[in-house]
């Protein structure tokens, strides 16, 4: 696949976005950008500086001092904030909730909107998030929206966390449902599929199958068998 595309993958927690976005980026030789990690990094800084997630002036001041970067090193893709590696810290469960809270604040979204668009320059990237196809990159070349039943998503997240956390499946499911409600009901850039997104339900599909499906949609977009149906 020669042309450099900008591809977006949105969807709720546990829908398989991260695994499939990484695999897809790998198959295409593109950069992979996890925008949830950016919101999580802001949450880590909010916690570290004792900023209240409701204090818009405080959040604005904080954002104006932030420097968040992805780097690829010996340990794979890492995220640095203010020069420190916070890749492991951003996955803590209290950071998940705090990230969901700060992501509803307009000042934080505005700061990250600019950062994400900057990262998207030059294309050749797969962007994973909640509002990639609707707000950040409305003109993306191909947009996917991944979904799966809550029970399936909770089970996936529970198995992922099992080695590092003692949370029960019921607690993981409850937290996930709360976070879904926060992310979908906020007034600014709520989680929802873009009108032109390709919706894939991953409840009964392996990650490999999802990626195969995505690749075939991308191929079709590049070389439509019926050009009248193409974008
Ligand atoms: O994908 P994730 O679970 O790592 O995302 C963490 C939080 O960040 C999630 O609750 C919603 C928010 N988020 C967002 O609002 N917009 C994005 N593009 C990505 C994540």
mmCIF file of N, CA and C in Angstrom, residues 75-160:
data_model
loop_
_atom_site.group_PDB
_atom_site.id
_atom_site.type_symbol
_atom_site.label_atom_id
_atom_site.label_comp_id
_atom_site.label_asym_id
_atom_site.label_seq_id
_atom_site.Cartn_x
_atom_site.Cartn_y
_atom_site.Cartn_z
ATOM 1 N N UNK A 75 12.438 -0.455 24.949
ATOM 2 C CA UNK A 75 11.260 -1.099 25.542
ATOM 3 C C UNK A 75 10.002 -0.857 24.706
ATOM 4 N N UNK A 76 10.162 -0.527 23.439
ATOM 5 C CA UNK A 76 9.014 -0.299 22.554
ATOM 6 C C UNK A 76 8.531 1.133 22.672
ATOM 7 N N UNK A 77 7.228 1.314 22.397
ATOM 8 C CA UNK A 77 6.662 2.665 22.380
ATOM 9 C C UNK A 77 6.442 3.136 23.817
ATOM 10 N N UNK A 78 6.999 4.291 24.166
ATOM 11 C CA UNK A 78 6.881 4.821 25.528
ATOM 12 C C UNK A 78 6.299 6.224 25.471
ATOM 13 N N UNK A 79 5.715 6.644 26.585
ATOM 14 C CA UNK A 79 5.223 8.021 26.622
ATOM 15 C C UNK A 79 5.980 8.795 27.698
ATOM 16 N N UNK A 80 6.466 9.959 27.305
ATOM 17 C CA UNK A 80 7.234 10.797 28.221
ATOM 18 C C UNK A 80 6.441 12.057 28.520
ATOM 19 N N UNK A 81 6.430 12.440 29.793
ATOM 20 C CA UNK A 81 5.844 13.722 30.154
ATOM 21 C C UNK A 81 6.872 14.474 30.966
ATOM 22 N N UNK A 82 7.130 15.697 30.594
ATOM 23 C CA UNK A 82 8.155 16.531 31.228
ATOM 24 C C UNK A 82 9.470 15.743 31.313
ATOM 25 N N UNK A 83 9.734 14.929 30.300
ATOM 26 C CA UNK A 83 10.989 14.183 30.234
ATOM 27 C C UNK A 83 10.993 12.858 31.005
ATOM 28 N N UNK A 84 9.946 12.581 31.815
ATOM 29 C CA UNK A 84 9.937 11.309 32.568
ATOM 30 C C UNK A 84 9.073 10.275 31.859
ATOM 31 N N UNK A 85 9.507 9.019 31.929
ATOM 32 C CA UNK A 85 8.755 7.918 31.324
ATOM 33 C C UNK A 85 7.577 7.560 32.240
ATOM 34 N N UNK A 86 6.348 7.817 31.777
ATOM 35 C CA UNK A 86 5.172 7.545 32.628
ATOM 36 C C UNK A 86 4.303 6.435 32.022
ATOM 37 N N UNK A 87 4.891 5.646 31.113
ATOM 38 C CA UNK A 87 4.132 4.610 30.387
ATOM 39 C C UNK A 87 3.393 3.657 31.336
ATOM 40 N N UNK A 88 4.048 3.253 32.418
ATOM 41 C CA UNK A 88 3.407 2.280 33.309
ATOM 42 C C UNK A 88 2.370 2.956 34.206
ATOM 43 N N UNK A 89 2.716 4.169 34.640
ATOM 44 C CA UNK A 89 1.826 4.923 35.535
ATOM 45 C C UNK A 89 0.451 5.211 34.926
ATOM 46 N N UNK A 90 0.409 5.462 33.624
ATOM 47 C CA UNK A 90 -0.859 5.911 33.024
ATOM 48 C C UNK A 90 -1.942 4.831 33.026
ATOM 49 N N UNK A 91 -1.566 3.565 33.283
ATOM 50 C CA UNK A 91 -2.571 2.478 33.230
ATOM 51 C C UNK A 91 -3.239 2.208 34.574
ATOM 52 N N UNK A 92 -2.829 2.913 35.652
ATOM 53 C CA UNK A 92 -3.437 2.662 36.977
ATOM 54 C C UNK A 92 -4.934 2.969 36.909
ATOM 55 N N UNK A 93 -5.758 2.225 37.713
ATOM 56 C CA UNK A 93 -7.207 2.393 37.552
ATOM 57 C C UNK A 93 -7.673 3.780 37.992
ATOM 58 N N UNK A 94 -6.997 4.401 38.994
ATOM 59 C CA UNK A 94 -7.457 5.750 39.389
ATOM 60 C C UNK A 94 -7.140 6.767 38.286
ATOM 61 N N UNK A 95 -6.105 6.457 37.497
ATOM 62 C CA UNK A 95 -5.774 7.357 36.372
ATOM 63 C C UNK A 95 -6.811 7.203 35.255
ATOM 64 N N UNK A 96 -7.362 5.976 35.087
ATOM 65 C CA UNK A 96 -8.419 5.778 34.076
ATOM 66 C C UNK A 96 -9.603 6.694 34.370
ATOM 67 N N UNK A 97 -10.031 6.712 35.630
ATOM 68 C CA UNK A 97 -11.190 7.534 36.020
ATOM 69 C C UNK A 97 -10.866 9.021 35.903
ATOM 70 N N UNK A 98 -9.666 9.399 36.337
ATOM 71 C CA UNK A 98 -9.267 10.807 36.281
ATOM 72 C C UNK A 98 -9.140 11.270 34.822
ATOM 73 N N UNK A 99 -8.642 10.380 33.964
ATOM 74 C CA UNK A 99 -8.506 10.718 32.535
ATOM 75 C C UNK A 99 -9.893 10.962 31.948
ATOM 76 N N UNK A 100 -10.852 10.125 32.347
ATOM 77 C CA UNK A 100 -12.213 10.286 31.837
ATOM 78 C C UNK A 100 -12.769 11.636 32.309
ATOM 79 N N UNK A 101 -12.481 12.014 33.568
ATOM 80 C CA UNK A 101 -12.975 13.299 34.099
ATOM 81 C C UNK A 101 -12.302 14.476 33.396
ATOM 82 N N UNK A 102 -10.970 14.445 33.263
ATOM 83 C CA UNK A 102 -10.306 15.612 32.648
ATOM 84 C C UNK A 102 -10.626 15.704 31.154
ATOM 85 N N UNK A 103 -10.971 14.560 30.548
ATOM 86 C CA UNK A 103 -11.239 14.589 29.106
ATOM 87 C C UNK A 103 -12.547 15.312 28.796
ATOM 88 N N UNK A 104 -13.375 15.564 29.829
ATOM 89 C CA UNK A 104 -14.631 16.300 29.595
ATOM 90 C C UNK A 104 -14.393 17.806 29.667
ATOM 91 N N UNK A 105 -13.192 18.252 30.073
ATOM 92 C CA UNK A 105 -12.922 19.687 30.240
ATOM 93 C C UNK A 105 -12.464 20.307 28.917
ATOM 94 N N UNK A 106 -13.173 21.354 28.454
ATOM 95 C CA UNK A 106 -12.826 21.974 27.165
ATOM 96 C C UNK A 106 -11.368 22.409 27.064
ATOM 97 N N UNK A 107 -10.778 22.949 28.138
ATOM 98 C CA UNK A 107 -9.383 23.427 28.027
ATOM 99 C C UNK A 107 -8.425 22.286 27.712
ATOM 100 N N UNK A 108 -8.709 21.115 28.296
ATOM 101 C CA UNK A 108 -7.841 19.958 28.060
ATOM 102 C C UNK A 108 -8.022 19.467 26.618
ATOM 103 N N UNK A 109 -9.275 19.411 26.155
ATOM 104 C CA UNK A 109 -9.531 18.930 24.794
ATOM 105 C C UNK A 109 -8.896 19.865 23.768
ATOM 106 N N UNK A 110 -8.954 21.170 24.064
ATOM 107 C CA UNK A 110 -8.404 22.137 23.113
ATOM 108 C C UNK A 110 -6.876 21.955 23.030
ATOM 109 N N UNK A 111 -6.263 21.798 24.181
ATOM 110 C CA UNK A 111 -4.804 21.606 24.197
ATOM 111 C C UNK A 111 -4.431 20.344 23.401
ATOM 112 N N UNK A 112 -5.162 19.251 23.658
ATOM 113 C CA UNK A 112 -4.803 17.993 22.979
ATOM 114 C C UNK A 112 -5.220 17.976 21.516
ATOM 115 N N UNK A 113 -6.256 18.749 21.174
ATOM 116 C CA UNK A 113 -6.672 18.814 19.763
ATOM 117 C C UNK A 113 -5.490 19.314 18.925
ATOM 118 N N UNK A 114 -4.873 20.397 19.386
ATOM 119 C CA UNK A 114 -3.741 20.956 18.633
ATOM 120 C C UNK A 114 -2.579 19.974 18.575
ATOM 121 N N UNK A 115 -2.297 19.352 19.720
ATOM 122 C CA UNK A 115 -1.179 18.408 19.765
ATOM 123 C C UNK A 115 -1.412 17.230 18.806
ATOM 124 N N UNK A 116 -2.657 16.712 18.796
ATOM 125 C CA UNK A 116 -2.972 15.556 17.936
ATOM 126 C C UNK A 116 -2.884 15.934 16.456
ATOM 127 N N UNK A 117 -3.398 17.121 16.119
ATOM 128 C CA UNK A 117 -3.342 17.528 14.700
ATOM 129 C C UNK A 117 -1.899 17.713 14.263
ATOM 130 N N UNK A 118 -1.095 18.233 15.159
ATOM 131 C CA UNK A 118 0.340 18.385 14.887
ATOM 132 C C UNK A 118 0.945 17.006 14.584
ATOM 133 N N UNK A 119 0.577 16.015 15.408
ATOM 134 C CA UNK A 119 1.113 14.663 15.233
ATOM 135 C C UNK A 119 0.614 14.014 13.935
ATOM 136 N N UNK A 120 -0.535 14.487 13.440
ATOM 137 C CA UNK A 120 -1.128 13.874 12.242
ATOM 138 C C UNK A 120 -0.577 14.433 10.942
ATOM 139 N N UNK A 121 0.202 15.491 11.050
ATOM 140 C CA UNK A 121 0.774 16.086 9.829
ATOM 141 C C UNK A 121 1.647 15.067 9.124
ATOM 142 N N UNK A 122 1.522 14.991 7.820
ATOM 143 C CA UNK A 122 2.350 14.041 7.076
ATOM 144 C C UNK A 122 1.668 12.689 6.938
ATOM 145 N N UNK A 123 0.531 12.519 7.619
ATOM 146 C CA UNK A 123 -0.259 11.275 7.533
ATOM 147 C C UNK A 123 0.574 10.027 7.844
ATOM 148 N N UNK A 124 0.266 8.906 7.154
ATOM 149 C CA UNK A 124 0.985 7.666 7.450
ATOM 150 C C UNK A 124 0.847 7.283 8.921
ATOM 151 N N UNK A 125 -0.398 7.396 9.438
ATOM 152 C CA UNK A 125 -0.596 7.133 10.871
ATOM 153 C C UNK A 125 -1.968 6.523 11.132
ATOM 154 N N UNK A 126 -2.020 5.717 12.207
ATOM 155 C CA UNK A 126 -3.287 5.192 12.700
ATOM 156 C C UNK A 126 -3.524 5.866 14.046
ATOM 157 N N UNK A 127 -4.595 6.639 14.148
ATOM 158 C CA UNK A 127 -4.933 7.338 15.394
ATOM 159 C C UNK A 127 -6.067 6.609 16.091
ATOM 160 N N UNK A 128 -5.838 6.258 17.337
ATOM 161 C CA UNK A 128 -6.847 5.548 18.121
ATOM 162 C C UNK A 128 -7.418 6.469 19.201
ATOM 163 N N UNK A 129 -8.750 6.503 19.363
ATOM 164 C CA UNK A 129 -9.316 7.347 20.422
ATOM 165 C C UNK A 129 -10.819 7.267 20.509
ATOM 166 N N UNK A 130 -11.444 8.410 20.846
ATOM 167 C CA UNK A 130 -12.895 8.471 20.993
ATOM 168 C C UNK A 130 -13.522 9.421 19.971
ATOM 169 N N UNK A 131 -12.758 10.469 19.581
ATOM 170 C CA UNK A 131 -13.309 11.501 18.695
ATOM 171 C C UNK A 131 -12.382 11.751 17.514
ATOM 172 N N UNK A 132 -11.634 10.743 17.118
ATOM 173 C CA UNK A 132 -10.670 10.924 16.033
ATOM 174 C C UNK A 132 -11.386 11.219 14.714
ATOM 175 N N UNK A 133 -12.411 10.404 14.409
ATOM 176 C CA UNK A 133 -13.108 10.563 13.131
ATOM 177 C C UNK A 133 -14.153 11.675 13.150
ATOM 178 N N UNK A 134 -14.638 12.041 14.362
ATOM 179 C CA UNK A 134 -15.704 13.049 14.431
ATOM 180 C C UNK A 134 -15.152 14.469 14.563
ATOM 181 N N UNK A 135 -14.111 14.657 15.377
ATOM 182 C CA UNK A 135 -13.656 16.013 15.706
ATOM 183 C C UNK A 135 -12.216 16.293 15.276
ATOM 184 N N UNK A 136 -11.309 15.417 15.634
ATOM 185 C CA UNK A 136 -9.888 15.736 15.431
ATOM 186 C C UNK A 136 -9.516 15.647 13.948
ATOM 187 N N UNK A 137 -9.962 14.562 13.288
ATOM 188 C CA UNK A 137 -9.630 14.390 11.870
ATOM 189 C C UNK A 137 -10.898 14.105 11.063
ATOM 190 N N UNK A 138 -11.793 15.115 10.937
ATOM 191 C CA UNK A 138 -13.030 14.846 10.192
ATOM 192 C C UNK A 138 -12.767 14.467 8.737
ATOM 193 N N UNK A 139 -11.584 14.821 8.216
ATOM 194 C CA UNK A 139 -11.269 14.482 6.818
ATOM 195 C C UNK A 139 -10.354 13.264 6.701
ATOM 196 N N UNK A 140 -10.290 12.450 7.737
ATOM 197 C CA UNK A 140 -9.427 11.256 7.685
ATOM 198 C C UNK A 140 -9.767 10.423 6.456
ATOM 199 N N UNK A 141 -8.781 9.681 5.941
ATOM 200 C CA UNK A 141 -9.001 8.898 4.719
ATOM 201 C C UNK A 141 -9.906 7.703 4.969
ATOM 202 N N UNK A 142 -9.701 7.018 6.088
ATOM 203 C CA UNK A 142 -10.559 5.872 6.425
ATOM 204 C C UNK A 142 -10.836 5.937 7.928
ATOM 205 N N UNK A 143 -12.133 5.785 8.285
ATOM 206 C CA UNK A 143 -12.526 5.852 9.698
ATOM 207 C C UNK A 143 -13.184 4.542 10.120
ATOM 208 N N UNK A 144 -12.724 4.012 11.247
ATOM 209 C CA UNK A 144 -13.367 2.816 11.788
ATOM 210 C C UNK A 144 -13.949 3.148 13.160
ATOM 211 N N UNK A 145 -15.040 2.452 13.495
ATOM 212 C CA UNK A 145 -15.582 2.519 14.856
ATOM 213 C C UNK A 145 -15.724 1.083 15.325
ATOM 214 N N UNK A 146 -14.965 0.764 16.383
ATOM 215 C CA UNK A 146 -14.982 -0.611 16.898
ATOM 216 C C UNK A 146 -15.886 -0.685 18.113
ATOM 217 N N UNK A 147 -16.678 -1.733 18.193
ATOM 218 C CA UNK A 147 -17.540 -1.888 19.358
ATOM 219 C C UNK A 147 -17.594 -3.362 19.755
ATOM 220 N N UNK A 148 -18.089 -3.624 20.951
ATOM 221 C CA UNK A 148 -18.327 -5.001 21.390
ATOM 222 C C UNK A 148 -19.261 -4.908 22.593
ATOM 223 N N UNK A 149 -19.931 -6.007 22.917
ATOM 224 C CA UNK A 149 -20.839 -6.004 24.068
ATOM 225 C C UNK A 149 -20.060 -5.685 25.344
ATOM 226 N N UNK A 150 -20.729 -4.990 26.279
ATOM 227 C CA UNK A 150 -20.075 -4.594 27.541
ATOM 228 C C UNK A 150 -19.436 -5.794 28.244
ATOM 229 N N UNK A 151 -20.175 -6.917 28.311
ATOM 230 C CA UNK A 151 -19.659 -8.096 29.029
ATOM 231 C C UNK A 151 -18.354 -8.576 28.401
ATOM 232 N N UNK A 152 -18.301 -8.566 27.091
ATOM 233 C CA UNK A 152 -17.100 -9.031 26.378
ATOM 234 C C UNK A 152 -15.951 -8.064 26.640
ATOM 235 N N UNK A 153 -16.242 -6.768 26.606
ATOM 236 C CA UNK A 153 -15.184 -5.762 26.792
ATOM 237 C C UNK A 153 -14.645 -5.826 28.219
ATOM 238 N N UNK A 154 -15.562 -6.008 29.181
ATOM 239 C CA UNK A 154 -15.133 -6.060 30.584
ATOM 240 C C UNK A 154 -14.249 -7.279 30.821
ATOM 241 N N UNK A 155 -14.603 -8.384 30.210
ATOM 242 C CA UNK A 155 -13.833 -9.607 30.390
ATOM 243 C C UNK A 155 -12.417 -9.442 29.810
ATOM 244 N N UNK A 156 -12.343 -8.805 28.649
ATOM 245 C CA UNK A 156 -11.028 -8.566 28.032
ATOM 246 C C UNK A 156 -10.160 -7.714 28.959
ATOM 247 N N UNK A 157 -10.757 -6.621 29.484
ATOM 248 C CA UNK A 157 -9.985 -5.719 30.344
ATOM 249 C C UNK A 157 -9.581 -6.433 31.637
ATOM 250 N N UNK A 158 -10.496 -7.265 32.178
ATOM 251 C CA UNK A 158 -10.217 -8.012 33.416
ATOM 252 C C UNK A 158 -9.013 -8.936 33.205
ATOM 253 N N UNK A 159 -8.987 -9.640 32.085
ATOM 254 C CA UNK A 159 -7.876 -10.555 31.806
ATOM 255 C C UNK A 159 -6.570 -9.778 31.607
ATOM 256 N N UNK A 160 -6.672 -8.607 31.010
ATOM 257 C CA UNK A 160 -5.490 -7.761 30.800
ATOM 258 C C UNK A 160 -4.905 -7.308 32.129
#
